[in-house]
Tab-separated table of C-alpha atoms in Angstrom:
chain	number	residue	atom	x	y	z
G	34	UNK	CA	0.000	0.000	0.000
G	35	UNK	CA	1.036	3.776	-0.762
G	36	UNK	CA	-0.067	6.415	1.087
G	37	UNK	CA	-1.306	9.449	-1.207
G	38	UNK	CA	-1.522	11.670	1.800
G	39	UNK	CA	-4.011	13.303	-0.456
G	40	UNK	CA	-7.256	11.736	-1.071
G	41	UNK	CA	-6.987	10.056	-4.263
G	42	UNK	CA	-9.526	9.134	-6.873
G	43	UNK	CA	-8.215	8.502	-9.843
G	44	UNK	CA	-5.790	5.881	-11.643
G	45	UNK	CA	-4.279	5.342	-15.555
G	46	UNK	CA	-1.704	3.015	-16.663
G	47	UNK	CA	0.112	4.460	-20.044
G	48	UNK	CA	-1.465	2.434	-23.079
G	49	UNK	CA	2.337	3.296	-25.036
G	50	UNK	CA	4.182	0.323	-26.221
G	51	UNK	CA	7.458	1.727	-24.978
G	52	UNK	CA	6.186	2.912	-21.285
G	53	UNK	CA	3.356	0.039	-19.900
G	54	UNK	CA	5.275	0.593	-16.889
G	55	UNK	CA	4.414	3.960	-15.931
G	56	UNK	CA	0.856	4.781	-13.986
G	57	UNK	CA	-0.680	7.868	-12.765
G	58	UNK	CA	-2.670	8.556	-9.453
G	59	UNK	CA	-4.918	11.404	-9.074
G	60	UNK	CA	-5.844	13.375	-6.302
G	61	UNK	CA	-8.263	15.348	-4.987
G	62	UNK	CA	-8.469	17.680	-1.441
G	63	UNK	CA	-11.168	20.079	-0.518
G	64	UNK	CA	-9.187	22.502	1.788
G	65	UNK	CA	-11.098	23.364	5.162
G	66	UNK	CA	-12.530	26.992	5.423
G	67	UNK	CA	-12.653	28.730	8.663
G	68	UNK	CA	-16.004	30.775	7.515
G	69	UNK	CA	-18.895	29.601	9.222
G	70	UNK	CA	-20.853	31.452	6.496
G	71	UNK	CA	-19.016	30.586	2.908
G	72	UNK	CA	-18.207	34.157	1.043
G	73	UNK	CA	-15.645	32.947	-1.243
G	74	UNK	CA	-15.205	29.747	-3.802
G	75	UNK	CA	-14.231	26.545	-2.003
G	76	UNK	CA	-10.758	25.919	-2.369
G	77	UNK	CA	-9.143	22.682	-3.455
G	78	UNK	CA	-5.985	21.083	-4.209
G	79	UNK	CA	-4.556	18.027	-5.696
G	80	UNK	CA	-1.543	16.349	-7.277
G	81	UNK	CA	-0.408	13.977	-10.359
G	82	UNK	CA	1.364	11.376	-8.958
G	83	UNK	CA	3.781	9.127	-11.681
G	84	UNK	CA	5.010	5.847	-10.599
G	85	UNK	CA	7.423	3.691	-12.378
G	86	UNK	CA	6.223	-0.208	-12.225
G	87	UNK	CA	8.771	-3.228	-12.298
G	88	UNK	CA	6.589	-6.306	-13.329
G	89	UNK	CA	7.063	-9.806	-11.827
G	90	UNK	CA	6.265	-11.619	-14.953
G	91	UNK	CA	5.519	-14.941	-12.342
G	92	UNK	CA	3.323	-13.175	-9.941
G	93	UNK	CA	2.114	-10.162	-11.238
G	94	UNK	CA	0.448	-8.481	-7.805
G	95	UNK	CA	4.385	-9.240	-6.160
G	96	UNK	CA	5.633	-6.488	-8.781
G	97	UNK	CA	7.438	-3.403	-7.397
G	98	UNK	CA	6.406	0.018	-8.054
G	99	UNK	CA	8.168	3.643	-6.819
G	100	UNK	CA	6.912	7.060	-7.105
G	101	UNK	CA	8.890	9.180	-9.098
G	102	UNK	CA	7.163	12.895	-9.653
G	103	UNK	CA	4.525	14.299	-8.279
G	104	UNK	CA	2.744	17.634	-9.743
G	105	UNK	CA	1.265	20.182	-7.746
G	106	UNK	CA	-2.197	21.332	-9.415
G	107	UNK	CA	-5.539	22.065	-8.163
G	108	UNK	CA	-7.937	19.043	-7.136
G	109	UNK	CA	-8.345	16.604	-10.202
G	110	UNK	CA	-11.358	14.595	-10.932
G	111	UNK	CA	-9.979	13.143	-13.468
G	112	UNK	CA	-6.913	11.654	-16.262
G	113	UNK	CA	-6.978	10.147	-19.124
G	114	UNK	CA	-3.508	9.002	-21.624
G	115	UNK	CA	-4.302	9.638	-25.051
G	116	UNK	CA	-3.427	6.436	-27.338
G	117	UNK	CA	-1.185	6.914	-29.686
G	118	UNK	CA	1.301	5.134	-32.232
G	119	UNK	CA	4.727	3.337	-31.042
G	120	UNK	CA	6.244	5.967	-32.711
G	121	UNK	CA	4.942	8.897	-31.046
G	122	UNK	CA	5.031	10.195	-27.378
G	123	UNK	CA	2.916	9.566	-24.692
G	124	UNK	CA	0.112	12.007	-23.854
G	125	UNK	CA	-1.953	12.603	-20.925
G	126	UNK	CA	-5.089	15.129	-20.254
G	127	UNK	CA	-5.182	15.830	-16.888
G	128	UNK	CA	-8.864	17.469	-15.939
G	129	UNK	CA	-8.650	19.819	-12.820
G	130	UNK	CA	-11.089	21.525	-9.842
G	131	UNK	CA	-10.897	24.968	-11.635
G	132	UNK	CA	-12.099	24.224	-15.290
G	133	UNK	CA	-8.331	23.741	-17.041
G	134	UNK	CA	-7.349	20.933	-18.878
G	135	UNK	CA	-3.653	19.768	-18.795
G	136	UNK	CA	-1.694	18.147	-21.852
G	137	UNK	CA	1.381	16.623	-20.300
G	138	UNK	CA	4.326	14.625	-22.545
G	139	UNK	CA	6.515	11.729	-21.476
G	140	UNK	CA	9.786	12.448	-21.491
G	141	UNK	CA	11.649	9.080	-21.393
G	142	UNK	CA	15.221	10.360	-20.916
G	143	UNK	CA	14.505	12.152	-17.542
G	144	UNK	CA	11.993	10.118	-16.534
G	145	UNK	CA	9.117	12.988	-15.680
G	146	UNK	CA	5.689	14.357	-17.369
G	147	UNK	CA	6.356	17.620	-18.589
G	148	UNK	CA	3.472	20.398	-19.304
G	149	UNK	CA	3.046	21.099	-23.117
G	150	UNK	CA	-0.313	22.677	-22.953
G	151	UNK	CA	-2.841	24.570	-20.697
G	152	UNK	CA	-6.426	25.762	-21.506
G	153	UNK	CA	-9.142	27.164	-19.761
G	154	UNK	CA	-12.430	25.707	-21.167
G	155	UNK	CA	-14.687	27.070	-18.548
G	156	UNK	CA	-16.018	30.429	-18.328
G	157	UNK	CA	-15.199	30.544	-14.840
G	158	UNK	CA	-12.701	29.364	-12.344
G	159	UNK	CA	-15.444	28.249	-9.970
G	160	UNK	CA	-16.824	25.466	-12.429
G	161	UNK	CA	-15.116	22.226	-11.920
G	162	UNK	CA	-13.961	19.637	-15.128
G	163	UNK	CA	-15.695	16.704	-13.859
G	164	UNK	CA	-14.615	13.514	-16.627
G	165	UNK	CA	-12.616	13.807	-19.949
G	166	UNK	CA	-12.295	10.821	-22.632
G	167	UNK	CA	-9.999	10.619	-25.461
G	168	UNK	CA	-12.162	10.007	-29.205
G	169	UNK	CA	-9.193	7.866	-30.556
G	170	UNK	CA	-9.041	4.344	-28.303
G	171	UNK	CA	-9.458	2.319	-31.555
G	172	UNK	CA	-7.478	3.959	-34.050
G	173	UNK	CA	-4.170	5.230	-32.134
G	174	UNK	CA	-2.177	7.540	-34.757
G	175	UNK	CA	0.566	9.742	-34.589
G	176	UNK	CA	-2.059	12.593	-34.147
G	177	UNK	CA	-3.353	12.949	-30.753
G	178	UNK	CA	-7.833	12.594	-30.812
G	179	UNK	CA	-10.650	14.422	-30.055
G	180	UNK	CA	-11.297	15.746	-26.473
G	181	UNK	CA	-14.788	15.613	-24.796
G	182	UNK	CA	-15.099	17.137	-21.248
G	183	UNK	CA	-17.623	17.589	-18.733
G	184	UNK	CA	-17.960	20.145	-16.237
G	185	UNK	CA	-19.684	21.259	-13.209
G	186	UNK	CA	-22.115	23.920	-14.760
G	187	UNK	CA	-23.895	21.193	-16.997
G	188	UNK	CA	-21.776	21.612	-19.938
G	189	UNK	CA	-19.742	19.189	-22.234
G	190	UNK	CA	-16.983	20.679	-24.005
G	191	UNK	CA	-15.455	19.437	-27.349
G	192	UNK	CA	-11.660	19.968	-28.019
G	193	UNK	CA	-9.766	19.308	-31.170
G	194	UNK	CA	-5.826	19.318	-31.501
G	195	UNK	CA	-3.607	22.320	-33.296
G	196	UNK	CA	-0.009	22.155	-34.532
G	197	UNK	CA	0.727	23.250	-30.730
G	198	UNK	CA	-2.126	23.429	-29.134
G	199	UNK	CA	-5.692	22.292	-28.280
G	200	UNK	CA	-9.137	24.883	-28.812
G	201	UNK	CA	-12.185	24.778	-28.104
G	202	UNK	CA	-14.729	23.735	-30.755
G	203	UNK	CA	-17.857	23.435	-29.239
G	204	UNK	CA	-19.392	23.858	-26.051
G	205	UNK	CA	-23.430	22.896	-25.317
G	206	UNK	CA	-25.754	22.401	-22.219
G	207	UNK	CA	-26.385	18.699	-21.594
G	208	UNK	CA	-27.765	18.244	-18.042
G	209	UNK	CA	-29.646	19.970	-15.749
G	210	UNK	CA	-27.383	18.552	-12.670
G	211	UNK	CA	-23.485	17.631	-12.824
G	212	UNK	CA	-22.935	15.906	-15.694
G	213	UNK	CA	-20.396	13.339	-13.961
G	214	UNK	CA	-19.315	11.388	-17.339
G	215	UNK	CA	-19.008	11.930	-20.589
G	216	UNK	CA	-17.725	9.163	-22.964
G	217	UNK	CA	-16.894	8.316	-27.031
G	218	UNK	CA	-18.193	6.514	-29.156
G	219	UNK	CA	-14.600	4.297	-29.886
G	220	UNK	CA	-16.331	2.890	-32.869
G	221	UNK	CA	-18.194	5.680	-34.551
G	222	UNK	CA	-16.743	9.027	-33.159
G	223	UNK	CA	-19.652	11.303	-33.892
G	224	UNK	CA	-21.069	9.877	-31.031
G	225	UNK	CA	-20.613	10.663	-27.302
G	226	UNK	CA	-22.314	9.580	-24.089
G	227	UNK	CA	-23.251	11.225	-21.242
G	228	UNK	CA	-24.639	10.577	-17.530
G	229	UNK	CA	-25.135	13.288	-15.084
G	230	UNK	CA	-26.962	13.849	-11.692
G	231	UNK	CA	-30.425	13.914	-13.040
G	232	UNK	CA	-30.527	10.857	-13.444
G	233	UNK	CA	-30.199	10.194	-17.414
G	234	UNK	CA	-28.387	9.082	-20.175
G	235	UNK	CA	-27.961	10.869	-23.451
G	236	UNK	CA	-26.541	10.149	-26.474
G	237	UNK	CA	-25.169	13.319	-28.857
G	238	UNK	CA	-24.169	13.473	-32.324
G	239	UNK	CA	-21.345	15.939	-32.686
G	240	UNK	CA	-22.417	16.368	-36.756
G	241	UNK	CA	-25.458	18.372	-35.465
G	242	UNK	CA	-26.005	21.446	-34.117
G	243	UNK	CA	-26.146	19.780	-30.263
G	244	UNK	CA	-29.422	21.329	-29.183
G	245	UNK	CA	-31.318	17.955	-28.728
G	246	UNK	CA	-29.725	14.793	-27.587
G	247	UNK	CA	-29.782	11.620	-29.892
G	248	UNK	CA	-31.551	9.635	-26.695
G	249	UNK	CA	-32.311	10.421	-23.469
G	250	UNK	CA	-32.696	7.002	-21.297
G	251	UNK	CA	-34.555	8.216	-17.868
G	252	UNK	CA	-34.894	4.611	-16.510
G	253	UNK	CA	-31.858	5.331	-13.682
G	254	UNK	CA	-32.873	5.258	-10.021
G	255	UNK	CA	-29.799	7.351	-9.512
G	256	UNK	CA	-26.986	9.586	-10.811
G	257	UNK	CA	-25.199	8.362	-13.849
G	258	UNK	CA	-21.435	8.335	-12.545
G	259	UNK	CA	-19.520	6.233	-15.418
G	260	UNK	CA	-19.699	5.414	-19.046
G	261	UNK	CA	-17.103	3.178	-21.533
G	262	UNK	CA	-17.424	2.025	-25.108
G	263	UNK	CA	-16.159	-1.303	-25.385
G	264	UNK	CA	-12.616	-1.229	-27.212
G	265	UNK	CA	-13.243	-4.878	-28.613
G	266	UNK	CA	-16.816	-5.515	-29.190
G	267	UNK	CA	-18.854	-2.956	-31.424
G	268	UNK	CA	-22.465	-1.329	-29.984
G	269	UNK	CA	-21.134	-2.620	-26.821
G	270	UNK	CA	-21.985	0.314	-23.604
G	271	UNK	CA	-20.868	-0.269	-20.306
G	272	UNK	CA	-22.500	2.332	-17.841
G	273	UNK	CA	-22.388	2.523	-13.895
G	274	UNK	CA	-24.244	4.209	-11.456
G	275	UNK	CA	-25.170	5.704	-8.057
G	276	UNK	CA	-27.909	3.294	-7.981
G	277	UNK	CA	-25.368	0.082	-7.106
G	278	UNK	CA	-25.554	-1.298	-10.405
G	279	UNK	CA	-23.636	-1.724	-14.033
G	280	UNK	CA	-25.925	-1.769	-16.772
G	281	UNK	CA	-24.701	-3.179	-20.907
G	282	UNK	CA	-26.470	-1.645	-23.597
G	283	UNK	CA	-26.645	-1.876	-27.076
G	284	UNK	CA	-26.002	1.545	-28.776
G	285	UNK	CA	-28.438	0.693	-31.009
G	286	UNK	CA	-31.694	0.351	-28.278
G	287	UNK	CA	-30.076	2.451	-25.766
G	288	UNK	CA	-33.248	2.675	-23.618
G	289	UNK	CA	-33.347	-0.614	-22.769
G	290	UNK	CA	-30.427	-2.594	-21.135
G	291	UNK	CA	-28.872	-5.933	-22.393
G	292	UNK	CA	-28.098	-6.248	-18.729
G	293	UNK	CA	-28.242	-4.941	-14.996
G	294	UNK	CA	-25.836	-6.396	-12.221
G	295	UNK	CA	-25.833	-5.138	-8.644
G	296	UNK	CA	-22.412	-4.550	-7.598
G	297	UNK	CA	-23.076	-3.685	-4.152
G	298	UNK	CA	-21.964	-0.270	-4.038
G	299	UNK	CA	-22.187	2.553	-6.654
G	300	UNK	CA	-20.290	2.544	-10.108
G	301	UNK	CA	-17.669	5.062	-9.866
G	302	UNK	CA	-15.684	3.529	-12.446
G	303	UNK	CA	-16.208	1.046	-15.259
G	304	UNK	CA	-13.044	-0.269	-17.269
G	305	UNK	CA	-13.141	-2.846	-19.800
G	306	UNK	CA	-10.058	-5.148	-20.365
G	307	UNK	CA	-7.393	-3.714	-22.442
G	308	UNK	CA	-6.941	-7.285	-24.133
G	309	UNK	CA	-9.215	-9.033	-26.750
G	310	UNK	CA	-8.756	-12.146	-25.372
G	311	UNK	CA	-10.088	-10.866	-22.111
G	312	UNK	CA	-13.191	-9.046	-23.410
G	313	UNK	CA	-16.016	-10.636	-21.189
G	314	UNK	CA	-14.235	-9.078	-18.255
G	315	UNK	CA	-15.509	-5.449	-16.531
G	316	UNK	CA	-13.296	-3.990	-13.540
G	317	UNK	CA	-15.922	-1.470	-11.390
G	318	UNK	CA	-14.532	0.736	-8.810
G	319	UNK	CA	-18.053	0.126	-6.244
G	320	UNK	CA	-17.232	3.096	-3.982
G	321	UNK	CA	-18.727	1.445	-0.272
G	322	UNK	CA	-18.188	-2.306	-1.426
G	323	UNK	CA	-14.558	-2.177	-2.914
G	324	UNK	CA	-12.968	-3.318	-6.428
G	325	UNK	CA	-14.784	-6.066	-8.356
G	326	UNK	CA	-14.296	-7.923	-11.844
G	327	UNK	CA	-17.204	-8.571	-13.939
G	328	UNK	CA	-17.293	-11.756	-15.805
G	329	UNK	CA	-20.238	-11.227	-18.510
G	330	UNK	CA	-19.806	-15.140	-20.133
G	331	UNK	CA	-21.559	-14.660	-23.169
G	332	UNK	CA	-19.244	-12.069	-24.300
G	333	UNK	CA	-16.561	-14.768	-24.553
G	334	UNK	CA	-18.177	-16.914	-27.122
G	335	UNK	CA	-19.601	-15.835	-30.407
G	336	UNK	CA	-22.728	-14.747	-28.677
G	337	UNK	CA	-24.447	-11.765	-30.380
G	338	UNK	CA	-25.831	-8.899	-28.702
G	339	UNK	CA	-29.131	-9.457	-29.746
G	340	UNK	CA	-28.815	-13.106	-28.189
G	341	UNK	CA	-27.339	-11.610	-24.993
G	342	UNK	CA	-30.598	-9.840	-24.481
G	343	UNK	CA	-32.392	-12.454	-23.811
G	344	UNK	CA	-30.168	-14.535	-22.186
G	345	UNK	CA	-26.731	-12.956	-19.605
G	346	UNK	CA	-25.116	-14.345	-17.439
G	347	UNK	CA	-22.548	-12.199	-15.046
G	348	UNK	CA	-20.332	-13.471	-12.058
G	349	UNK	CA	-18.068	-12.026	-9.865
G	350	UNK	CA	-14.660	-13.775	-10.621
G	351	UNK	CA	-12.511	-11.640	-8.388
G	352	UNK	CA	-13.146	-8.484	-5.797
G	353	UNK	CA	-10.729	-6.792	-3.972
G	354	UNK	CA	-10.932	-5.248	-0.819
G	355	UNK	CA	-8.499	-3.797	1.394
G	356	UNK	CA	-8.932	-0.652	0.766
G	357	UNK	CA	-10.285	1.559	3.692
G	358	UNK	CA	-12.640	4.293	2.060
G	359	UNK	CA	-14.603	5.059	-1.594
G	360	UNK	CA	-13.416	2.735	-4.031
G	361	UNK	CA	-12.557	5.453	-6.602
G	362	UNK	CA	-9.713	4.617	-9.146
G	363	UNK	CA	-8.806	1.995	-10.842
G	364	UNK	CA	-6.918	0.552	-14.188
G	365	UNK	CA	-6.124	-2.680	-15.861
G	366	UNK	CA	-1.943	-2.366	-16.774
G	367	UNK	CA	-1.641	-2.530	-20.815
G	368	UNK	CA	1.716	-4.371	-19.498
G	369	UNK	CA	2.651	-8.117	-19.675
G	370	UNK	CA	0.375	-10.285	-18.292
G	371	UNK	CA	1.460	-12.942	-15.676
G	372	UNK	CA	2.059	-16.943	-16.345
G	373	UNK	CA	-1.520	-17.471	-14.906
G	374	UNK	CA	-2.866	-14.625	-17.102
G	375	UNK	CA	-3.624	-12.209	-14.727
G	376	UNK	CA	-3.402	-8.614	-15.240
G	377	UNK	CA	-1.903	-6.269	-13.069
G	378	UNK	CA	-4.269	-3.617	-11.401
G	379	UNK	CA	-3.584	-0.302	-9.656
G	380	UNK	CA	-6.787	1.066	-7.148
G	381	UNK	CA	-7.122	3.926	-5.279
G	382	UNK	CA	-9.748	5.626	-2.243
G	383	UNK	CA	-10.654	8.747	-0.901
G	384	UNK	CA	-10.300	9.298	2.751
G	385	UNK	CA	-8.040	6.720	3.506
G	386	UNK	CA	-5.622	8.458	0.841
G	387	UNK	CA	-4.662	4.706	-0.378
G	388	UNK	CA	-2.798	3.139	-3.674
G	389	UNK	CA	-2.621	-0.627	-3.934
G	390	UNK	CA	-1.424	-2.725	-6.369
G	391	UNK	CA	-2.971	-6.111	-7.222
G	392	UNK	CA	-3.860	-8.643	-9.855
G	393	UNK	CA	-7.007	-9.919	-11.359
């Protein structure tokens, strides 16, 4: 176990081919106020923590890791490393508590993230970037992909890449409550997700002009906290939520779900498995019940997802649960896997500031 000292809720291994070793830990402090009565923003602070992994190729959760940077910034809800070819460098957006976004390079000969870009996306300081997902999973290039962010004000922001920078490209109202995800599309990038506070789940088509969602789903009991696209299986949604549950869905009837597990706790986090020959397997931060993996069995034969409609079957194959506090972050390593094909996995929680490093 590592302490972050600061409450932490958010972890990403580096997808690069040349740096599978390296994994970032987000955190995220609300500084105390001595006002009784509040007559100034809440303040908050936070840090990007880079470790350096050394994998144990025999028994993967026995592999060493070290901290070597940490990055002063304000509190950060969330990360995400952008994938790109072998060829280029790696990339990470780092999403903070005061409505910036952060593009940070690796820099393989000193061994540190170093700041390439800045930009201010919200129209005030105040509003917080809550979630930020990279367009390009599928198809990494040289070129770094789209940006989608949401924020605190209701908004989801679309960013595009420059010769040296990042702008804005479009900006539209999407919830009436915090927005807390928003999510591509991998296999058709028009298309972004979203799940916010009020309890739905849109769909938006970035070719239009963004007034009216695609689909709004209202059939949550609670706040939508977590979206993914499947990397390996097309029309394939995960989405988690406050209501203790992980629903599939087919893009294609997104009002109606393939299939609903309780996990316990809520969804913070849903994370498919980086590897193909893994791709029936979910890992779900559950906040109060821990770290869980998902097997959905049908996934893992040539089931369709019309079949799998009428007929899923999920089962908890592994949870994980020494952590303290919130189950917040969590990752599958793109690294090696072990000789018993297990994956390495990095978790993180909130008020017990905590880091471990496991398998599954």
């Amino acid at each position: 176990m590592f302490d972050t000292i600061l409450p932490a809720d958010a972890v990403e291994f580096c997808p690069h081919p040349a740096f599978q070793y390296i994994f970032v830990c987000g955190t995220y402090n609300l500084l105390k106020s001595e006002e009784t009565v509040r007559t100034r923003p809440q303040e908050r602070n936070g840090q990007c923590l880079v470790f350096r992994c050394q994998y144990d190729k025999d028994d993967i959760a026995q592999s060493s890791f070290d901290k070597i940077q940490e990055i002063n910034y304000p509190a950060l809800p969330d990360m995400k490393w952008c994938h790109r070819s072998a060829a280029s460098k790696a990339t990470i957006c780092v999403a903070d508590s005061q409505g910036e976004v952060h593009l940070l390079d690796w820099n393989a000969d000193e061994s540190r993230l170093e700041e390439t870009v800045r930009k201010q996306i919200t129209g005030s300081s105040e509003t917080l970037c809550l979630s930020l997902d990279w367009s390009n999973r599928r198809n990494p290039t040289s070129n770094l992909g789209k940006l989608v962010v949401s924020c605190s004000d209701g908004d989801l922001v679309l960013l595009d890449h420059t010769t040296s920078s990042i702008e804005v490209t479009n900006k539209w109202t999407s919830h009436e409550y915090e927005p807390w995800i928003a999510a591509w599309n991998y296999w058709d990038t028009n298309m972004i997700y979203s799940g916010g506070d009020d309890f739905k789940l849109k769909g938006w088509d970035i070719r239009t002009d963004l007034r009216d969602p695609t689909f709004v789903n209202k059939r949550f009991e609670a706040g939508i906290t977590t979206i993914q696209s499947h990397p390996h299986i097309e029309h394939l949604l995960a989405v988690g939520s406050y209501d203790a549950s992980v629903r599939l869905f087919d893009t294609r009837k997104p009002l109606v779900p393939l299939s609903q597990t309780d996990i316990g706790g809520g969804a913070w986090r849903v994370k498919w498995h980086p590897s193909a020959a893994r791709k029936s397997d979910l890992l779900v931060a559950c906040m109060h019940d821990g770290f869980k993996i998902l097997r959905f069995h049908e996934l893992g034969v040539e089931t369709t997802l019309e079949e799998m409609a009428h007929s899923s079957s999920v089962s908890v194959v592994q949870r994980f649960d020494e952590h303290q506090s919130l189950a917040y972050g969590v990752d599958w390593s793109f690294g090696p896997s072990s000789s018993d094909q297990k994956t390495a996995i990095a978790s993180c929680s909130f008020y017990d500031h905590s880091l471990h490093f496991w398998s599954g």
